[in-house]
Every structure is written in structure tokens, then in C-alpha cells.
Tab-separated table of C-alpha atoms in Angstrom:
chain	number	residue	atom	x	y	z
A	26	UNK	CA	142.063	109.981	52.046
A	27	UNK	CA	141.026	113.616	52.448
A	28	UNK	CA	142.960	116.253	50.529
A	29	UNK	CA	143.931	119.023	52.888
A	30	UNK	CA	145.878	121.039	50.387
A	31	UNK	CA	144.606	124.539	49.893
A	32	UNK	CA	143.228	125.467	46.461
A	33	UNK	CA	144.333	128.368	44.313
A	34	UNK	CA	142.453	129.513	41.239
A	35	UNK	CA	144.371	131.364	38.476
A	36	UNK	CA	141.970	133.088	36.126
A	37	UNK	CA	144.413	134.876	33.702
A	38	UNK	CA	147.831	134.317	32.244
A	39	UNK	CA	150.620	133.478	34.756
A	40	UNK	CA	154.125	132.388	34.111
A	41	UNK	CA	154.016	128.626	33.629
A	42	UNK	CA	157.055	127.855	35.720
A	43	UNK	CA	155.636	129.776	38.623
A	44	UNK	CA	152.341	127.991	38.349
A	45	UNK	CA	154.191	124.643	38.543
A	46	UNK	CA	156.129	125.932	41.599
A	47	UNK	CA	152.796	126.632	43.280
A	48	UNK	CA	151.558	123.164	42.588
A	49	UNK	CA	154.253	121.792	44.895
A	50	UNK	CA	152.339	123.141	47.778
A	51	UNK	CA	148.758	123.714	46.657
A	52	UNK	CA	146.036	122.440	44.331
A	53	UNK	CA	146.165	124.907	41.486
A	54	UNK	CA	143.522	125.325	38.845
A	55	UNK	CA	145.037	127.609	36.202
A	56	UNK	CA	142.806	128.488	33.255
A	57	UNK	CA	143.446	131.851	31.518
A	58	UNK	CA	139.994	131.734	29.940
A	59	UNK	CA	138.193	131.967	33.202
A	60	UNK	CA	138.295	135.788	33.109
A	61	UNK	CA	135.770	135.469	30.220
A	62	UNK	CA	133.755	132.660	31.739
A	63	UNK	CA	132.107	133.929	34.956
A	64	UNK	CA	129.990	130.871	35.644
A	65	UNK	CA	133.081	128.605	35.435
A	66	UNK	CA	135.012	130.999	37.685
A	67	UNK	CA	132.208	130.970	40.253
A	68	UNK	CA	132.249	127.194	40.303
A	69	UNK	CA	135.856	127.004	40.770
A	70	UNK	CA	135.871	129.582	43.564
A	71	UNK	CA	133.255	127.624	45.550
A	72	UNK	CA	135.955	125.816	47.437
A	73	UNK	CA	138.999	127.983	46.593
A	74	UNK	CA	141.227	129.617	49.192
A	75	UNK	CA	143.118	132.044	46.921
A	76	UNK	CA	142.457	133.658	43.537
A	77	UNK	CA	145.112	135.110	41.253
A	78	UNK	CA	144.001	137.601	38.572
A	79	UNK	CA	145.321	140.263	36.109
A	80	UNK	CA	143.039	143.185	35.099
A	81	UNK	CA	140.273	141.496	33.163
A	82	UNK	CA	138.760	139.381	35.962
A	83	UNK	CA	136.083	141.435	37.773
A	84	UNK	CA	136.284	140.596	41.440
A	85	UNK	CA	132.905	141.762	42.627
A	86	UNK	CA	131.113	141.497	45.922
A	87	UNK	CA	128.761	138.959	44.339
A	88	UNK	CA	131.745	136.821	43.258
A	89	UNK	CA	133.175	136.918	46.769
A	90	UNK	CA	129.831	135.918	48.196
A	91	UNK	CA	130.188	132.630	46.365
A	92	UNK	CA	133.674	132.011	47.612
A	93	UNK	CA	133.295	131.362	51.418
A	94	UNK	CA	136.766	129.961	51.884
A	95	UNK	CA	138.559	132.701	49.934
A	96	UNK	CA	141.070	134.605	52.004
A	97	UNK	CA	143.712	135.872	49.550
A	98	UNK	CA	143.688	137.605	46.132
A	99	UNK	CA	146.835	138.056	44.183
A	100	UNK	CA	146.925	140.691	41.494
A	101	UNK	CA	149.357	140.195	38.573
A	102	UNK	CA	149.897	144.002	38.291
A	103	UNK	CA	149.373	147.057	40.303
A	104	UNK	CA	145.907	148.637	39.396
A	105	UNK	CA	143.173	147.460	41.740
A	106	UNK	CA	140.068	149.009	40.101
A	107	UNK	CA	138.804	145.580	38.955
A	108	UNK	CA	138.667	144.358	42.653
A	109	UNK	CA	135.971	145.329	45.015
A	110	UNK	CA	138.288	146.393	47.827
A	111	UNK	CA	135.626	147.424	50.334
A	112	UNK	CA	134.007	143.972	49.915
A	113	UNK	CA	137.371	142.318	50.456
A	114	UNK	CA	138.043	144.310	53.624
A	115	UNK	CA	134.580	143.346	55.031
A	116	UNK	CA	135.289	139.635	54.395
A	117	UNK	CA	138.913	139.753	55.537
A	118	UNK	CA	140.239	138.934	52.158
A	119	UNK	CA	143.743	140.195	51.683
A	120	UNK	CA	144.786	141.656	48.349
A	121	UNK	CA	148.350	141.472	47.173
A	122	UNK	CA	149.415	143.518	44.089
A	123	UNK	CA	152.748	143.106	42.269
A	124	UNK	CA	153.922	146.546	43.223
A	125	UNK	CA	157.176	147.453	41.432
A	126	UNK	CA	157.598	144.248	39.532
A	127	UNK	CA	156.634	145.625	36.099
A	128	UNK	CA	157.923	149.174	36.606
A	129	UNK	CA	160.896	148.778	34.328
A	130	UNK	CA	158.750	147.326	31.480
A	131	UNK	CA	156.303	150.274	31.754
A	132	UNK	CA	159.050	152.882	31.965
A	133	UNK	CA	160.863	151.561	28.939
A	134	UNK	CA	157.532	151.457	26.926
A	135	UNK	CA	157.008	155.182	27.813
A	136	UNK	CA	160.543	156.142	26.659
A	137	UNK	CA	160.370	154.093	23.403
A	138	UNK	CA	156.919	155.443	22.564
A	139	UNK	CA	158.150	159.021	23.421
A	140	UNK	CA	160.870	158.635	20.842
A	141	UNK	CA	158.617	157.175	18.224
A	142	UNK	CA	155.991	159.912	18.599
A	143	UNK	CA	158.532	162.821	18.659
A	144	UNK	CA	160.403	161.551	15.601
A	145	UNK	CA	157.335	160.504	13.579
A	146	UNK	CA	159.391	158.384	11.162
A	147	UNK	CA	158.258	154.856	11.904
A	148	UNK	CA	154.955	154.672	10.055
A	149	UNK	CA	156.343	154.735	6.539
A	150	UNK	CA	157.711	151.132	6.134
A	151	UNK	CA	155.030	150.191	3.605
A	152	UNK	CA	155.610	153.331	1.570
A	153	UNK	CA	159.382	152.754	1.530
A	154	UNK	CA	158.950	149.093	0.582
A	155	UNK	CA	156.784	150.045	-2.358
A	156	UNK	CA	159.537	152.341	-3.690
A	157	UNK	CA	158.210	155.623	-2.355
A	158	UNK	CA	160.670	157.930	-0.728
A	159	UNK	CA	158.964	160.208	1.887
A	160	UNK	CA	162.274	161.648	3.064
A	161	UNK	CA	161.235	165.316	2.982
A	162	UNK	CA	157.925	164.664	4.746
A	163	UNK	CA	159.700	162.789	7.505
A	164	UNK	CA	162.647	165.164	7.873
A	165	UNK	CA	161.116	167.361	10.558
A	166	UNK	CA	160.926	165.002	13.488
A	167	UNK	CA	161.785	166.250	16.958
A	168	UNK	CA	164.547	165.123	19.325
A	169	UNK	CA	163.815	164.108	22.929
A	170	UNK	CA	166.948	165.752	24.302
A	171	UNK	CA	166.025	169.310	25.326
A	172	UNK	CA	162.285	168.519	25.283
A	173	UNK	CA	160.185	168.669	28.453
A	174	UNK	CA	158.337	165.653	29.882
A	175	UNK	CA	155.509	166.083	32.326
A	176	UNK	CA	155.087	162.992	34.461
A	177	UNK	CA	151.530	162.989	35.965
A	178	UNK	CA	151.562	160.764	39.004
A	179	UNK	CA	154.972	160.438	40.676
A	180	UNK	CA	154.911	157.041	42.271
A	181	UNK	CA	157.411	154.249	41.527
A	182	UNK	CA	156.770	153.933	37.826
A	183	UNK	CA	156.547	157.777	37.385
A	184	UNK	CA	159.902	158.255	39.118
A	185	UNK	CA	161.559	155.512	37.025
A	186	UNK	CA	160.218	157.166	33.824
A	187	UNK	CA	161.662	160.507	35.054
A	188	UNK	CA	165.053	159.004	35.626
A	189	UNK	CA	165.186	157.399	32.194
A	190	UNK	CA	163.952	160.587	30.541
A	191	UNK	CA	166.689	162.600	32.276
A	192	UNK	CA	169.095	159.952	31.025
A	193	UNK	CA	168.354	160.877	27.392
A	194	UNK	CA	168.633	164.626	28.059
A	195	UNK	CA	164.976	165.555	28.677
A	196	UNK	CA	163.791	168.089	31.211
A	197	UNK	CA	161.285	166.633	33.674
A	198	UNK	CA	158.431	168.231	35.413
A	199	UNK	CA	155.835	166.376	37.517
A	200	UNK	CA	152.511	166.638	39.270
A	201	UNK	CA	151.365	164.563	42.138
A	202	UNK	CA	148.808	165.911	44.669
A	203	UNK	CA	149.988	163.286	47.254
A	204	UNK	CA	153.613	164.459	47.241
A	205	UNK	CA	154.813	167.697	48.936
A	206	UNK	CA	156.635	170.246	46.827
A	207	UNK	CA	159.826	169.805	48.905
A	208	UNK	CA	159.768	165.999	48.892
A	209	UNK	CA	163.103	164.300	48.320
A	210	UNK	CA	161.867	162.413	45.274
A	211	UNK	CA	161.811	165.543	43.125
A	212	UNK	CA	165.517	166.336	43.822
A	213	UNK	CA	166.492	162.641	43.605
A	214	UNK	CA	165.059	162.292	40.150
A	215	UNK	CA	166.066	165.729	38.864
A	216	UNK	CA	162.437	166.603	38.348
A	217	UNK	CA	160.555	169.736	39.248
A	218	UNK	CA	157.186	169.452	40.907
A	219	UNK	CA	154.552	171.772	39.475
A	220	UNK	CA	150.785	172.466	39.617
A	221	UNK	CA	148.767	170.315	37.199
A	222	UNK	CA	147.920	172.922	34.633
A	223	UNK	CA	151.416	174.416	34.708
A	224	UNK	CA	152.951	170.971	34.060
A	225	UNK	CA	150.666	170.459	31.088
A	226	UNK	CA	151.436	173.862	29.632
A	227	UNK	CA	155.218	173.211	29.985
A	228	UNK	CA	155.226	169.745	28.333
A	229	UNK	CA	156.278	168.567	24.983
A	230	UNK	CA	155.412	164.976	26.223
A	231	UNK	CA	152.888	164.150	28.836
A	232	UNK	CA	152.826	160.629	30.458
A	233	UNK	CA	150.150	159.456	32.874
A	234	UNK	CA	150.707	157.218	35.942
A	235	UNK	CA	147.758	157.664	38.133
A	236	UNK	CA	145.188	155.192	39.463
A	237	UNK	CA	141.633	155.283	38.249
A	238	UNK	CA	139.562	156.790	41.106
A	239	UNK	CA	136.776	159.298	41.098
A	240	UNK	CA	139.167	162.294	41.111
A	241	UNK	CA	141.117	161.018	38.134
A	242	UNK	CA	138.245	159.971	35.951
A	243	UNK	CA	138.611	161.990	32.699
A	244	UNK	CA	141.600	163.823	34.298
A	245	UNK	CA	142.615	164.646	30.689
A	246	UNK	CA	139.617	166.088	28.887
A	247	UNK	CA	138.974	168.783	26.360
A	248	UNK	CA	139.999	171.561	28.714
A	249	UNK	CA	143.264	169.966	29.695
A	250	UNK	CA	144.082	169.088	26.056
A	251	UNK	CA	143.595	172.757	25.202
A	252	UNK	CA	146.408	173.615	27.547
A	253	UNK	CA	148.924	171.485	25.613
A	254	UNK	CA	151.194	172.817	23.019
A	255	UNK	CA	150.008	171.929	19.505
A	256	UNK	CA	153.052	169.713	18.949
A	257	UNK	CA	152.860	167.981	22.318
A	258	UNK	CA	152.298	164.194	22.600
A	259	UNK	CA	150.374	162.257	25.189
A	260	UNK	CA	151.076	158.715	26.518
A	261	UNK	CA	148.779	156.714	28.777
A	262	UNK	CA	149.843	153.452	30.310
A	263	UNK	CA	147.758	153.985	33.511
A	264	UNK	CA	144.043	153.342	33.154
A	265	UNK	CA	141.726	154.106	30.196
A	266	UNK	CA	139.264	156.076	32.188
A	267	UNK	CA	141.690	158.927	32.997
A	268	UNK	CA	141.460	160.188	29.421
A	269	UNK	CA	138.313	161.363	27.645
A	270	UNK	CA	138.815	159.386	24.518
A	271	UNK	CA	136.349	161.313	22.407
A	272	UNK	CA	138.113	164.627	23.271
A	273	UNK	CA	141.469	163.080	22.437
A	274	UNK	CA	140.271	161.679	19.120
A	275	UNK	CA	138.863	165.105	18.185
A	276	UNK	CA	142.061	166.963	19.137
A	277	UNK	CA	144.173	164.631	16.957
A	278	UNK	CA	141.804	164.789	13.994
A	279	UNK	CA	141.780	168.615	14.198
A	280	UNK	CA	145.592	168.703	14.491
A	281	UNK	CA	145.503	170.387	17.865
A	282	UNK	CA	147.838	167.703	19.254
A	283	UNK	CA	150.982	166.264	17.902
A	284	UNK	CA	150.283	162.632	18.671
A	285	UNK	CA	149.349	160.165	21.353
A	286	UNK	CA	149.898	156.563	22.444
A	287	UNK	CA	147.364	154.658	24.405
A	288	UNK	CA	147.967	151.220	26.036
A	289	UNK	CA	144.806	151.333	28.167
A	290	UNK	CA	141.107	152.155	27.280
A	291	UNK	CA	137.780	152.782	28.980
A	292	UNK	CA	136.570	149.613	27.316
A	293	UNK	CA	138.921	146.759	26.620
A	294	UNK	CA	138.995	145.554	23.965
A	295	UNK	CA	137.775	148.684	22.054
A	296	UNK	CA	134.243	148.404	20.622
A	297	UNK	CA	133.363	148.981	17.026
A	298	UNK	CA	132.945	152.550	16.247
A	299	UNK	CA	135.347	153.787	18.905
A	300	UNK	CA	136.175	157.508	18.847
A	301	UNK	CA	139.741	156.401	18.395
A	302	UNK	CA	139.107	154.410	15.171
A	303	UNK	CA	140.935	155.904	12.166
A	304	UNK	CA	142.478	158.769	14.188
A	305	UNK	CA	145.822	160.054	12.772
A	306	UNK	CA	149.110	160.187	14.755
A	307	UNK	CA	147.845	157.603	17.269
A	308	UNK	CA	149.565	154.531	18.461
A	309	UNK	CA	147.333	151.795	20.159
A	310	UNK	CA	148.560	148.797	21.986
A	311	UNK	CA	146.428	146.191	23.806
A	312	UNK	CA	147.343	146.815	27.508
A	313	UNK	CA	150.808	145.362	27.252
A	314	UNK	CA	153.135	148.175	28.453
A	315	UNK	CA	153.943	146.201	31.578
A	316	UNK	CA	154.274	142.852	29.858
A	317	UNK	CA	157.653	141.511	28.881
A	318	UNK	CA	159.310	138.124	29.302
A	319	UNK	CA	161.251	139.389	32.253
A	320	UNK	CA	158.361	141.327	33.930
A	321	UNK	CA	155.963	138.368	33.543
A	322	UNK	CA	158.310	136.200	35.501
A	323	UNK	CA	158.926	138.943	38.164
A	324	UNK	CA	155.305	139.754	38.510
A	325	UNK	CA	154.213	136.071	38.716
A	326	UNK	CA	156.987	135.147	41.178
A	327	UNK	CA	156.315	138.121	43.470
A	328	UNK	CA	152.576	137.332	43.651
A	329	UNK	CA	153.190	133.704	44.083
A	330	UNK	CA	155.386	134.362	47.052
A	331	UNK	CA	152.921	136.742	48.642
A	332	UNK	CA	149.932	134.399	48.215
A	333	UNK	CA	151.997	131.399	49.446
A	334	UNK	CA	153.087	133.240	52.590
A	335	UNK	CA	149.560	134.331	53.377
A	336	UNK	CA	148.060	130.775	52.876
A	337	UNK	CA	150.812	129.211	54.950
A	338	UNK	CA	150.262	131.753	57.664
A	339	UNK	CA	146.522	130.895	57.596
A	340	UNK	CA	147.278	127.254	57.924
A	341	UNK	CA	149.703	127.827	60.806
A	342	UNK	CA	147.131	129.970	62.582
A	343	UNK	CA	144.468	127.356	62.017
A	344	UNK	CA	146.663	124.559	63.409
A	345	UNK	CA	147.648	126.600	66.427
A	346	UNK	CA	143.911	127.392	67.093
A	347	UNK	CA	143.013	123.701	66.905
A	348	UNK	CA	145.778	122.717	69.315
A	349	UNK	CA	144.641	125.178	71.949
């Protein structure tokens, strides 16, 4: 008997309960290692109707060429720089990101990291456990309340970060070239829109929330770092390519910046000899700002719903066409 169920390929981690829910309606091949096995991925896509990815799977035009039945891509996240969008448009492949589903996780990461960087007291556990007592050295941390945060990129995540920052007593300025100076979002979040350079100069904390496109590549380089206060801290949960990592490493080594936290990198994972290796006052995490138990479920559920709706719509359209 011919199997008429549509096939979905999941090439990276997806909440297991949501994968099982998809299996009620579709044939699902879920294998998180496919992102690192391009030959296996191509083989699975030969007869697939949908592909669900995170950020590591590179959905190129060549990959799409080998997937003639593919009509839907679900992105377990919001950044789309790993997907060849022009090629998708030409082939009529719809792309569904999980817009908004991990905003709370990212915003909380930014606030938690802000507090850690400003206070500077959380790297001494080993010393304290060994009986040392660096109390004097750690007594000059800074409070977030009364400090100024510059939110660069004022979309959904940037606005939520601004609201949380205001909730702990921070002043918030922001920059977004896509948003008018008199837009309601500035007033609603209690933030003040500013020019890019002015926002950097005003900031005690800078947090980045921009996509990686040509205009944002190395958005923060040596010239921009020079505008920051010497005690300022920088947080990037957006995309690695928006910061010049060599310039950042040099600024931290030379003491021209108070600290930084990076969750995203130009190369993931970092290669040996990275300009960030051994740099002081630097927190590095492996692209997990948007990943929590709750956000994983929200993101997976949202993408599954959108992919399901699209595939069922395709099936309905095909049935209608055949009946005409």
C-alpha cells in the first residue's frame, strides 16, 4: 500500500514531545546530527516535503536543488542567515521562523549577563574555595540601577530587553535605523531613540539585537569600540559577524573596555587560536542565549504548527486541483 504521508526532516535538536506530535500526521526523520552530515542530509531530502533546522544547518541553493518536493522550511529560531532566502523564493519554498518564541530567554540572558559583568564578582569561586579572600579586589563592582543601556536593534527582543532593564532601574537608549524617532515603541518602553554613535557614547552597557546582513557586518569594530566608555560592557546575542572579534579582543586585553559577553561567533564553534582565547573580562557561551526548557518547547511548538498548517494547505490544494 502506497504511503501518502508527507515527509518532514528535522536536522537539529527539536523538543521530543513536539516531534512525536508531528509523527501523528507525517513521516518524520529527526536526527540532530544531520547538520554535520551533509551527504546524509541530502539523501533524506530527496523525497522530503519539509525541513526543520536551527542555525547550524546550511540551507544552500545546491541543497534545495536536491530536494524537488520540498515546499516548507521551519527555522527553530529567528535568524535566517543560514538559509538561502533568494533560492527559496525562486523555488516557492516558504520559510517559517519562530519569531518571538525565544524572546524571553534571550532578554533574561542579557539582563543576567549585564549584572554579572557590571558587578565583576562571579569569577572568584576557585580562589574563595582555596581559602583566598579577594574581598578588596571585588569591592568596586557597579550597580545596574542608574546605569545606561544602549539597545542596538529595537525589534521584539530589543524592546523586551529595554523593558526588563527599565524594571531594574536602568536608563535605556536605543538605535534602530528602521524605526522612526517618534515611533510609539520608544515611549512604550521608556527608551530614548538616538543616533548610533551617540548611543554608544552614552552607554554603560551595549547589547546587540540586529540581523547579520551586509550593513551590519562588523557593525562594532575598532572605531565603534573607541567610542565606548572605558568601563562599558558589550553583550552580543545576535550574530557573530556583527562584531570584529579581533578588535574586541584587543580592546579587552588593553583595558580599553570593561568587559564583554558573547553568545555568538563568526565561526561556531571557535577555532583554535581564536582572537578571543585567553582574553580577560570576557564571558563566552555556546549560542545558547535563546535556549531554555521553556523556550525550546515554545519554539518547537510554534514551528511545528506553522509547518503543519503549510503542508496541510498544500495537501488540500493538491486534492482540490485533482478533483477539478
